[in-house]
Amino acid sequence: MKVRILVVALAALFYGTATTVKAQSAKDIGVISLNPVVPENDGLGLKATAMLKNKLNQIATANGMSGSGFDNRFIITGHIQKLRSEQTQTVPQKNAVLVSIGIYVGDGLDGTLYSNFSTEAKGIGDSEDQAIAAAVRKLNPALPQLQEAVAKGKQRITEYYDRMAANIIQTAKASAAVGKYDEAMNMLFAIPMGNKDFQTAQSLIAQYGSTSLEKKNLDIVRQARSAWSSDPTESGAATASNILKSLVMPSAKVQAEAKSLQTEMAARIKAVSDREFQLEKQKAQDEKEVRIATVRAAASVAKAYVESQPKVVYHYYWW
């Protein structure tokens, strides 16, 4: 039985993180997080709510920000006010609406509005919900006045990180010092590219990511050893070997631990002496490539950490 330890490329390095999260994370590195927020009590139907959130995400990405990044502090939200609603005289009859669409960018935690934009749009649909969704769909993220407003908000966010980056780094170091590596990396990923402390943050992310990965790999070896100890048979060896398949970019120390276990299993199971319990050594990797891969992998872990946190209560009071 050959146990193969696969080197997983780039964002797929850390075990236990959803594939979709990994795919999104790498492109978010160094990008300001502007989180789309649609209030649940705004009276919008399901279709209009979904359309508005999608539109807010489009506006964020169109202006060089991430709609789902590492920091949940800054938000882009929208308010739809129905100005007119009527039934058309067509067959079949449709719903027609005229709405006012307000777009707001700011600090959702302390309630500070940075910029806003408003426009009116018409929509037609089989229901009022569909009609409002159709009106929201017409909002063009590339509209110059809208981009100007969002750019103003982006500048305010950039200024915030210029002021706070050093404090963020110190807080992240404190979290890492007590073993909270995922939390620390999430804080550091919030510092955007262009900030004077960006490279410092990235270096720390690579350091903490490597330490975190080592701990997780050693835990995998411990799990495998436990499986073997509780069932020192061919079945237990197979279980332990399958657990070892979860190892990712194992260090020399981890490889030695895994090899020791596999040698022990092979020596104990005389009846299956023809089976091969082999841990393939990792190929030497370029230090820079490993660092980049580790940072991108850490992005997946940090994003998963954000999504695992309690829901944030924002304070915007319709600005």
XYZ file of C-alpha atoms in Angstrom:
319
model
C 0.000 0.000 0.000
C 1.734 3.151 -1.141
C 0.850 6.234 0.857
C 1.207 9.247 -1.343
C 1.554 12.676 0.200
C 0.364 15.092 -2.409
C 1.762 18.584 -2.754
C -1.339 20.638 -3.363
C -0.830 23.773 -5.384
C -1.273 27.298 -4.115
C -4.633 27.970 -2.517
C -5.389 24.320 -1.828
C -2.694 23.912 0.784
C -4.577 23.829 4.083
C -6.851 20.886 4.790
C -10.457 21.274 5.826
C -11.290 24.453 3.862
C -14.025 24.535 1.247
C -12.827 24.538 -2.372
C -14.965 27.533 -3.289
C -13.408 29.583 -0.520
C -9.922 28.673 -1.730
C -10.719 29.682 -5.275
C -11.894 33.112 -4.187
C -9.218 33.915 -1.641
C -6.077 34.314 -3.750
C -7.533 37.116 -5.872
C -8.614 38.978 -2.733
C -5.085 39.301 -1.325
C -4.149 42.964 -0.978
C -7.624 44.142 -1.987
C -9.810 46.305 0.245
C -12.837 44.452 1.598
C -16.134 46.224 0.926
C -18.925 43.992 2.166
C -22.367 44.110 0.467
C -25.133 44.442 3.050
C -28.877 44.306 2.387
C -31.006 44.832 5.516
C -33.408 42.021 6.271
C -36.090 44.444 7.410
C -36.075 46.681 4.334
C -39.321 45.217 2.988
C -37.793 43.855 -0.223
C -38.908 40.570 -1.740
C -36.538 37.677 -2.350
C -35.786 38.533 -5.987
C -35.212 42.225 -5.325
C -33.002 41.425 -2.317
C -30.878 38.995 -4.317
C -30.571 41.440 -7.204
C -29.559 44.311 -4.918
C -26.886 42.247 -3.161
C -25.519 41.069 -6.490
C -25.446 44.643 -7.748
C -23.634 45.876 -4.632
C -21.017 43.166 -5.154
C -20.608 44.202 -8.791
C -20.116 47.833 -7.749
C -17.450 46.863 -5.204
C -15.469 44.725 -7.651
C -15.872 47.263 -10.473
C -14.077 49.749 -8.233
C -11.153 47.489 -7.363
C -12.448 46.145 -4.071
C -13.543 42.721 -2.911
C -17.180 41.967 -2.217
C -16.185 39.244 0.251
C -12.761 39.878 1.681
C -11.023 39.507 5.016
C -12.312 42.531 6.929
C -16.000 42.955 7.732
C -15.691 46.552 8.916
C -16.482 48.468 5.723
C -19.745 48.045 3.864
C -21.621 49.042 0.760
C -25.350 48.985 1.272
C -28.427 50.047 -0.660
C -31.869 51.383 0.112
C -34.765 51.002 -2.303
C -37.640 53.424 -1.951
C -40.761 52.745 -3.988
C -41.969 55.979 -5.598
C -44.735 54.590 -7.768
C -46.317 51.181 -8.357
C -49.100 50.403 -10.826
C -50.592 47.711 -13.013
C -49.994 47.905 -16.750
C -52.869 47.866 -19.220
C -51.302 45.016 -21.169
C -52.369 41.392 -21.464
C -51.130 39.670 -19.434
C -51.110 42.425 -16.860
C -47.724 43.385 -15.403
C -46.470 45.332 -12.419
C -44.607 48.559 -13.147
C -42.605 50.450 -10.557
C -40.532 53.588 -10.246
C -37.969 53.360 -7.459
C -35.263 55.480 -5.921
C -32.024 53.577 -5.410
C -29.586 54.821 -2.790
C -26.059 53.419 -2.537
C -23.990 54.062 0.595
C -20.350 53.328 1.495
C -18.951 53.615 4.992
C -17.747 52.142 8.243
C -20.525 49.790 9.243
C -19.170 49.206 12.732
C -18.999 52.778 13.979
C -21.767 54.039 11.680
C -19.721 56.613 9.734
C -20.968 57.367 6.212
C -18.164 57.977 3.711
C -20.078 58.566 0.480
C -23.448 58.053 -1.162
C -25.177 58.028 -4.532
C -28.817 57.983 -5.609
C -30.740 57.533 -8.820
C -34.174 56.515 -10.062
C -35.064 53.519 -12.199
C -38.165 51.869 -13.673
C -38.903 48.179 -13.781
C -41.620 45.818 -15.019
C -42.324 42.279 -13.854
C -44.954 39.652 -13.177
C -44.949 40.746 -9.537
C -43.895 43.870 -7.707
C -40.868 41.985 -6.386
C -39.807 41.106 -9.928
C -40.454 44.662 -11.089
C -38.210 46.120 -8.375
C -35.530 43.539 -9.198
C -35.745 44.592 -12.852
C -35.288 48.238 -11.850
C -32.239 47.433 -9.711
C -30.778 45.385 -12.556
C -30.595 48.555 -14.659
C -28.130 50.196 -12.274
C -24.820 50.374 -14.147
C -21.752 49.906 -11.889
C -19.704 51.871 -14.456
C -21.881 54.985 -14.130
C -19.390 57.860 -13.641
C -21.297 59.502 -10.767
C -21.576 56.166 -8.964
C -17.894 55.365 -9.462
C -16.964 58.811 -8.181
C -18.985 58.261 -5.013
C -17.526 54.809 -4.406
C -13.992 56.061 -5.099
C -14.507 58.703 -2.407
C -15.475 55.976 0.034
C -12.499 53.864 -1.021
C -10.156 56.762 -0.307
C -11.549 57.100 3.214
C -11.031 53.372 3.795
C -7.445 53.620 2.509
C -6.814 56.469 4.950
C -8.171 54.312 7.775
C -5.624 51.572 7.054
C -2.855 54.160 6.720
C -3.622 55.207 10.287
C -4.318 51.768 11.749
C -1.941 49.334 9.995
C 0.727 49.473 12.704
C -1.873 48.786 15.402
C -3.347 45.940 13.355
C 0.092 44.331 13.077
C 0.721 44.603 16.809
C -2.683 43.100 17.622
C -2.061 40.273 15.143
C 1.297 39.528 16.762
C -0.412 39.337 20.154
C -2.976 36.849 18.786
C -0.260 34.715 17.187
C 1.683 34.715 20.453
C -1.168 32.802 22.116
C -1.614 30.403 19.196
C -4.504 32.181 17.447
C -2.870 32.014 14.026
C -6.054 32.051 11.934
C -7.239 35.162 13.744
C -3.847 36.822 13.340
C -3.666 36.069 9.622
C -7.167 37.384 9.072
C -6.205 40.721 10.662
C -3.061 40.981 8.543
C -4.850 40.187 5.289
C -7.020 43.275 5.824
C -4.019 45.555 5.205
C -4.296 46.475 1.501
C -1.632 46.534 -1.159
C -0.058 49.973 -1.406
C -0.051 50.413 2.348
C 3.454 50.987 3.720
C 3.048 47.981 6.039
C 1.700 45.603 3.388
C 4.938 43.646 2.894
C 5.455 43.369 6.655
C 1.955 41.935 6.957
C 2.576 39.469 4.124
C 5.830 38.270 5.717
C 4.049 37.662 9.010
C 1.251 35.831 7.190
C 3.822 33.511 5.589
C 5.422 32.934 9.003
C 2.154 32.261 10.812
C 0.821 30.204 7.936
C 3.881 27.971 8.019
C 3.633 27.566 11.798
C -0.082 26.825 11.587
C 0.453 24.272 8.822
C 3.174 22.547 10.857
C 0.837 22.245 13.845
C -1.936 20.848 11.664
C 0.391 18.350 9.993
C 1.698 17.148 13.350
C -1.892 16.771 14.511
C -2.591 14.596 11.461
C 0.347 12.345 12.366
C -0.952 12.132 15.942
C -4.390 11.152 14.669
C -2.839 8.474 12.465
C -0.781 7.104 15.350
C -3.881 7.051 17.563
C -5.807 5.108 14.900
C -2.987 2.577 14.695
C -2.585 2.280 18.472
C -6.274 1.568 18.973
C -6.313 -1.028 16.181
C -2.837 -2.510 15.451
C -4.096 -4.640 12.582
C -4.086 -4.418 8.812
C -7.342 -2.470 9.012
C -5.886 -0.042 11.540
C -2.801 0.434 9.390
C -4.997 1.212 6.387
C -6.941 3.753 8.436
C -3.752 5.403 9.675
C -2.332 5.537 6.164
C -5.474 7.187 4.847
C -5.231 9.809 7.575
C -1.649 10.536 6.546
C -2.876 11.343 3.050
C -4.170 14.618 4.516
C -0.611 15.847 5.067
C 0.214 18.917 3.016
C 3.743 20.127 2.314
C 5.119 18.245 5.348
C 8.378 19.526 6.794
C 11.360 17.247 7.413
C 10.197 16.851 11.016
C 6.687 15.832 9.972
C 8.009 13.455 7.324
C 10.249 11.790 9.906
C 7.287 11.351 12.283
C 5.119 9.862 9.537
C 7.907 7.594 8.280
C 8.518 6.310 11.812
C 4.869 5.367 12.147
C 4.781 3.654 8.773
C 7.937 1.679 9.568
C 6.368 0.573 12.844
C 3.189 -0.549 11.093
C 5.095 -2.440 8.386
C 7.231 -4.285 10.987
C 4.196 -5.234 13.090
C 2.049 -6.620 10.317
C 3.955 -9.726 9.230
C 1.035 -11.058 7.215
C 1.211 -8.148 4.852
C 4.969 -7.843 4.570
C 4.644 -7.591 0.813
C 2.743 -4.332 1.197
C 4.660 -1.107 0.932
C 4.195 1.609 3.514
C 6.196 4.383 2.011
C 6.140 8.109 2.507
C 7.378 9.826 -0.586
C 9.797 12.600 0.117
C 8.803 16.016 -1.047
C 10.781 17.514 -3.869
C 12.909 20.458 -2.947
C 10.955 23.616 -3.571
C 12.035 27.126 -4.270
C 11.810 29.185 -1.074
C 9.991 32.036 -2.802
C 7.447 29.675 -4.349
C 6.786 28.064 -0.982
C 6.291 31.478 0.613
C 3.813 32.542 -2.086
C 1.965 29.242 -1.830
C 1.807 29.527 1.948
C 0.389 33.059 1.795
C -2.255 32.029 -0.708
C -3.152 29.014 1.376
C -3.374 31.195 4.459
C -5.863 33.364 2.585
C -8.227 30.397 2.415
C -7.874 29.791 6.127
C -8.387 33.473 6.958
C -11.484 33.682 4.750
C -12.928 30.589 6.403
C -12.200 32.174 9.785
C -14.230 35.268 8.824
C -17.157 33.152 7.694
C -17.122 31.170 10.940
C -17.507 34.259 13.109
C -20.849 35.453 14.566
C -22.914 37.672 12.318
C -21.836 41.309 12.491
C -24.371 43.909 13.607
C -23.917 47.001 11.463
C -24.904 50.547 12.401
C -25.833 52.676 9.419
C -29.376 53.929 10.181
C -29.911 54.667 6.514
C -27.243 57.289 6.487
